[in-house]
Short mmCIF file of C-alpha atoms in Angstrom, two decimals:
data_model
loop_
_atom_site.label_atom_id
_atom_site.label_comp_id
_atom_site.label_asym_id
_atom_site.label_seq_id
_atom_site.Cartn_x
_atom_site.Cartn_y
_atom_site.Cartn_z
CA MET A 30 -28.78 214.92 194.51
CA LYS A 31 -31.73 213.89 192.35
CA HIS A 32 -33.57 212.65 195.44
CA ILE A 33 -33.62 216.13 196.98
CA ASP A 34 -36.74 218.06 196.00
CA ASP A 35 -36.52 220.77 198.64
CA PRO A 36 -34.49 223.72 197.24
CA VAL A 37 -33.45 225.02 200.67
CA ARG A 38 -32.14 221.59 201.67
CA LEU A 39 -30.34 221.26 198.34
CA GLN A 40 -28.75 224.66 198.87
CA LYS A 41 -27.57 223.67 202.35
CA GLU A 42 -26.16 220.38 201.05
CA ILE A 43 -24.28 222.12 198.22
CA LEU A 44 -22.86 224.73 200.59
CA LYS A 45 -21.81 222.03 203.08
CA LYS A 46 -20.07 220.02 200.38
CA THR A 47 -18.40 223.17 199.01
CA CYS A 48 -17.03 223.93 202.48
CA TYR A 49 -15.64 220.39 202.79
CA LEU A 50 -14.07 220.61 199.34
CA ALA A 51 -12.66 224.10 199.93
CA VAL A 52 -10.81 222.98 203.06
CA ILE A 53 -8.13 221.28 200.92
CA PRO A 54 -6.88 224.35 198.95
CA VAL A 55 -7.39 226.68 201.93
CA LEU A 56 -5.27 224.43 204.18
CA TYR A 57 -2.67 224.04 201.42
CA SER A 58 -2.32 227.80 201.00
CA LEU A 59 -2.20 228.24 204.80
CA VAL A 60 0.54 225.65 205.24
CA SER A 61 2.61 226.93 202.31
CA GLY A 62 2.20 230.52 203.51
CA GLU A 63 0.73 231.84 200.25
CA TRP A 64 -1.42 234.57 201.72
CA ALA A 65 -2.43 236.07 198.37
CA THR A 66 -3.80 232.69 197.28
CA LEU A 67 -5.61 232.24 200.59
CA LEU A 68 -7.16 235.69 200.38
CA GLY A 69 -8.17 235.13 196.76
CA LEU A 70 -9.78 231.78 197.54
CA LEU A 71 -11.71 233.17 200.50
CA PHE A 72 -12.79 236.24 198.53
CA GLY A 73 -14.00 234.12 195.60
CA LEU A 74 -15.73 231.61 197.85
CA LEU A 75 -17.52 234.33 199.80
CA ILE A 76 -18.82 236.08 196.69
CA GLY A 77 -19.70 232.75 195.01
CA THR A 78 -21.68 231.62 198.05
CA LEU A 79 -23.57 234.90 198.33
CA ILE A 80 -24.42 234.89 194.62
CA PHE A 81 -25.60 231.29 194.91
CA ARG A 82 -27.92 232.30 197.75
CA LEU A 83 -29.13 235.31 195.75
CA ARG A 84 -29.87 233.07 192.78
CA LEU A 85 -32.27 230.88 194.77
CA ILE A 86 -34.06 233.95 196.13
CA ASN A 87 -34.40 235.31 192.56
CA ILE A 88 -35.75 232.00 191.25
CA GLU A 89 -38.36 231.84 194.00
CA ARG A 90 -39.40 235.43 193.27
CA SER A 91 -39.59 234.77 189.52
CA LEU A 92 -42.03 231.87 189.99
CA GLN A 93 -44.70 234.30 191.20
CA MET A 94 -44.53 236.34 187.98
CA SER A 95 -45.95 235.85 184.52
CA GLU A 96 -43.80 234.10 181.89
CA GLY A 97 -42.63 237.26 180.13
CA LYS A 98 -41.90 239.11 183.37
CA ALA A 99 -39.98 236.14 184.81
CA THR A 100 -37.87 235.89 181.64
CA SER A 101 -36.82 239.55 181.76
CA PHE A 102 -36.43 239.49 185.57
CA ILE A 103 -34.00 236.54 185.58
CA ARG A 104 -32.14 237.93 182.56
CA ASN A 105 -31.67 241.32 184.26
CA ARG A 106 -30.57 239.65 187.51
CA TYR A 107 -28.02 237.60 185.58
CA PHE A 108 -26.52 240.80 184.17
CA ILE A 109 -26.29 242.24 187.69
CA GLU A 110 -24.50 239.05 188.82
CA TYR A 111 -22.24 239.35 185.77
CA ALA A 112 -21.33 242.90 186.78
CA ILE A 113 -20.57 241.69 190.33
CA TYR A 114 -18.30 238.94 188.94
CA LEU A 115 -16.57 241.55 186.75
CA ALA A 116 -16.01 243.85 189.74
CA VAL A 117 -14.66 240.98 191.87
CA LEU A 118 -12.26 239.80 189.16
CA LEU A 119 -11.08 243.35 188.43
CA VAL A 120 -10.42 243.98 192.13
CA ALA A 121 -8.48 240.71 192.31
CA ARG A 122 -6.47 241.65 189.23
CA LYS A 123 -5.67 245.17 190.41
CA ASN A 124 -4.87 244.32 194.04
CA PRO A 125 -1.48 242.59 194.44
CA ALA A 126 -2.51 241.19 197.86
CA VAL A 127 -5.16 238.98 196.19
CA ASN A 128 -4.33 236.24 193.70
CA PHE A 129 -6.44 236.57 190.54
CA LEU A 130 -6.52 232.87 189.61
CA ALA A 131 -7.34 231.85 193.18
CA THR A 132 -10.28 234.28 193.14
CA ALA A 133 -11.53 232.79 189.86
CA ILE A 134 -11.20 229.27 191.31
CA GLY A 135 -13.06 230.40 194.44
CA LEU A 136 -15.89 231.70 192.25
CA PHE A 137 -15.97 228.37 190.41
CA PHE A 138 -15.97 226.22 193.54
CA ILE A 139 -19.76 225.78 193.82
CA LYS A 140 -19.87 224.72 190.16
CA PHE A 141 -17.08 222.21 190.75
CA THR A 142 -19.01 220.82 193.72
CA VAL A 143 -22.24 220.42 191.76
CA ILE A 144 -20.52 218.81 188.75
CA GLY A 145 -18.52 216.49 191.02
CA TRP A 146 -21.65 215.51 192.94
CA VAL A 147 -23.53 214.71 189.72
CA ILE A 148 -20.61 212.63 188.39
CA ILE A 149 -20.34 210.69 191.68
CA ASP A 150 -24.13 210.07 191.59
CA LEU A 151 -23.87 208.78 188.00
CA ILE A 152 -20.98 206.45 188.85
CA ARG A 153 -22.80 205.19 191.94
CA ASP A 154 -26.00 204.51 189.94
CA ALA A 155 -24.08 202.68 187.22
CA PHE A 156 -22.23 200.61 189.84
CA ASN A 157 -25.48 199.73 191.63
CA GLN A 158 -27.13 198.72 188.34
CA LYS A 159 -24.19 196.47 187.52
CA LEU A 160 -24.32 194.97 191.00
CA GLU A 161 -28.07 194.30 190.71
CA SER A 162 -27.67 192.64 187.31
CA PHE A 163 -24.78 190.57 188.66
CA LYS A 164 -26.89 189.41 191.64
CA ARG A 165 -29.72 188.37 189.30
CA MET B 1 6.94 241.76 151.99
CA ILE B 2 5.64 244.48 154.29
CA GLN B 3 7.87 245.21 157.27
CA PHE B 4 6.21 246.62 160.41
CA THR B 5 8.03 248.56 163.10
CA PRO B 6 7.84 247.08 166.65
CA GLU B 7 5.47 249.88 167.70
CA VAL B 8 3.02 249.00 164.94
CA VAL B 9 3.22 245.29 165.80
CA GLU B 10 2.54 246.10 169.45
CA ALA B 11 -0.42 248.28 168.50
CA ILE B 12 -1.86 245.47 166.34
CA ILE B 13 -1.47 242.96 169.20
CA THR B 14 -3.12 245.33 171.69
CA THR B 15 -6.02 246.00 169.32
CA ALA B 16 -6.53 242.30 168.65
CA SER B 17 -6.46 241.57 172.41
CA LEU B 18 -9.06 244.23 173.09
CA ILE B 19 -11.31 242.96 170.27
CA GLY B 20 -10.93 239.42 171.69
CA ALA B 21 -11.84 240.65 175.17
CA GLY B 22 -14.93 242.36 173.79
CA VAL B 23 -16.03 239.21 171.98
CA ALA B 24 -15.46 237.18 175.18
CA VAL B 25 -17.63 239.57 177.21
CA ILE B 26 -20.40 239.41 174.58
CA ALA B 27 -20.18 235.59 174.71
CA GLY B 28 -20.73 235.75 178.45
CA MET B 29 -24.12 237.39 177.91
CA GLY B 30 -25.58 234.31 176.21
CA PRO B 31 -26.30 232.37 179.42
CA GLY B 32 -28.38 235.28 180.72
CA ILE B 33 -30.76 235.01 177.78
CA GLY B 34 -30.95 231.22 178.19
CA MET B 35 -31.56 231.47 181.93
CA GLY B 36 -34.35 233.95 181.36
CA LEU B 37 -36.07 231.63 178.88
CA ALA B 38 -35.73 228.70 181.30
CA ALA B 39 -37.20 230.78 184.12
CA GLY B 40 -40.18 231.77 181.95
CA LYS B 41 -40.92 228.17 181.06
CA ALA B 42 -40.48 227.14 184.71
CA THR B 43 -43.15 229.66 185.71
CA THR B 44 -45.57 228.07 183.25
CA ALA B 45 -44.63 224.60 184.48
CA VAL B 46 -45.27 225.54 188.12
CA ARG B 47 -48.70 226.99 187.18
CA ARG B 48 -49.56 223.78 185.36
CA GLN B 49 -48.26 221.43 188.06
CA PRO B 50 -47.94 223.17 191.45
CA GLU B 51 -47.02 219.95 193.28
CA ALA B 52 -43.78 219.73 191.25
CA ARG B 53 -42.64 223.17 192.41
CA GLY B 54 -39.73 221.85 194.51
CA ALA B 55 -38.39 219.63 191.73
CA ILE B 56 -38.69 222.44 189.19
CA ILE B 57 -36.84 224.92 191.41
CA THR B 58 -34.01 222.48 192.20
CA THR B 59 -33.57 221.55 188.54
CA MET B 60 -33.57 225.20 187.51
CA LEU B 61 -31.14 226.14 190.28
CA LEU B 62 -28.66 223.44 189.22
CA GLY B 63 -29.03 224.43 185.57
CA GLN B 64 -28.44 228.09 186.37
CA ILE B 65 -25.36 227.30 188.46
CA ILE B 66 -23.78 225.30 185.66
CA SER B 67 -24.69 227.71 182.85
CA GLY B 68 -23.60 230.71 184.93
CA SER B 69 -20.02 229.46 184.96
CA THR B 70 -19.69 230.30 181.25
CA GLY B 71 -19.94 233.97 182.17
CA ILE B 72 -17.06 233.68 184.65
CA TYR B 73 -14.94 231.85 182.06
CA SER B 74 -15.48 234.64 179.56
CA LEU B 75 -14.69 237.33 182.14
CA VAL B 76 -11.47 235.57 183.19
CA ILE B 77 -10.38 235.30 179.53
CA ALA B 78 -11.32 238.95 178.87
CA ILE B 79 -9.36 240.21 181.89
CA PHE B 80 -6.36 238.09 180.89
CA LEU B 81 -6.51 239.57 177.39
CA ILE B 82 -6.85 243.14 178.61
CA PHE B 83 -4.13 243.10 181.26
CA SER B 84 -1.54 240.77 179.73
#
């Protein structure tokens, strides 16, 4: 991950990895016939992905502003995202056809992907360092 | 020892849950302030070093993704407290 400097490429990589990772719970809920869980996961994933895309657009817009304007712009956008999350979670809680916890997990999926990717990178680096020192 | 009726106990529990939900929602606003400060500093950094724009954006994006999850945690806890 740390070798990727292009934000658009990083975004594509994260979304690709999220899709790969999301296949496991989606298939599980499909096979077990838990439609509420499936709907919740897909709902959360969809909103999470769109907010992730929106976040990159906001960051790129904020870099053309002055420091004070960028600070307030990103802060206001975060509160809009927060309201969207609140609406999504309330809809999932109120609607019996959508599982609330599955929606929350769907919203978290991109974060899980990023954290997992960073941990795998760290383990790989540590392993390579050990291997290099062992070879020397 | 003071004895409360079940209705009073239920009212106390509901009030405490709602206060807890409110505190959780307020806690979820912290990342917004932090993200804004990071974005402001990133703007200055890009002005100072335009060639590092890509690295700055990717670092900020990853930081915002991770810090944004705190807001979802707080919302989930608040909704659990309100509706349980």
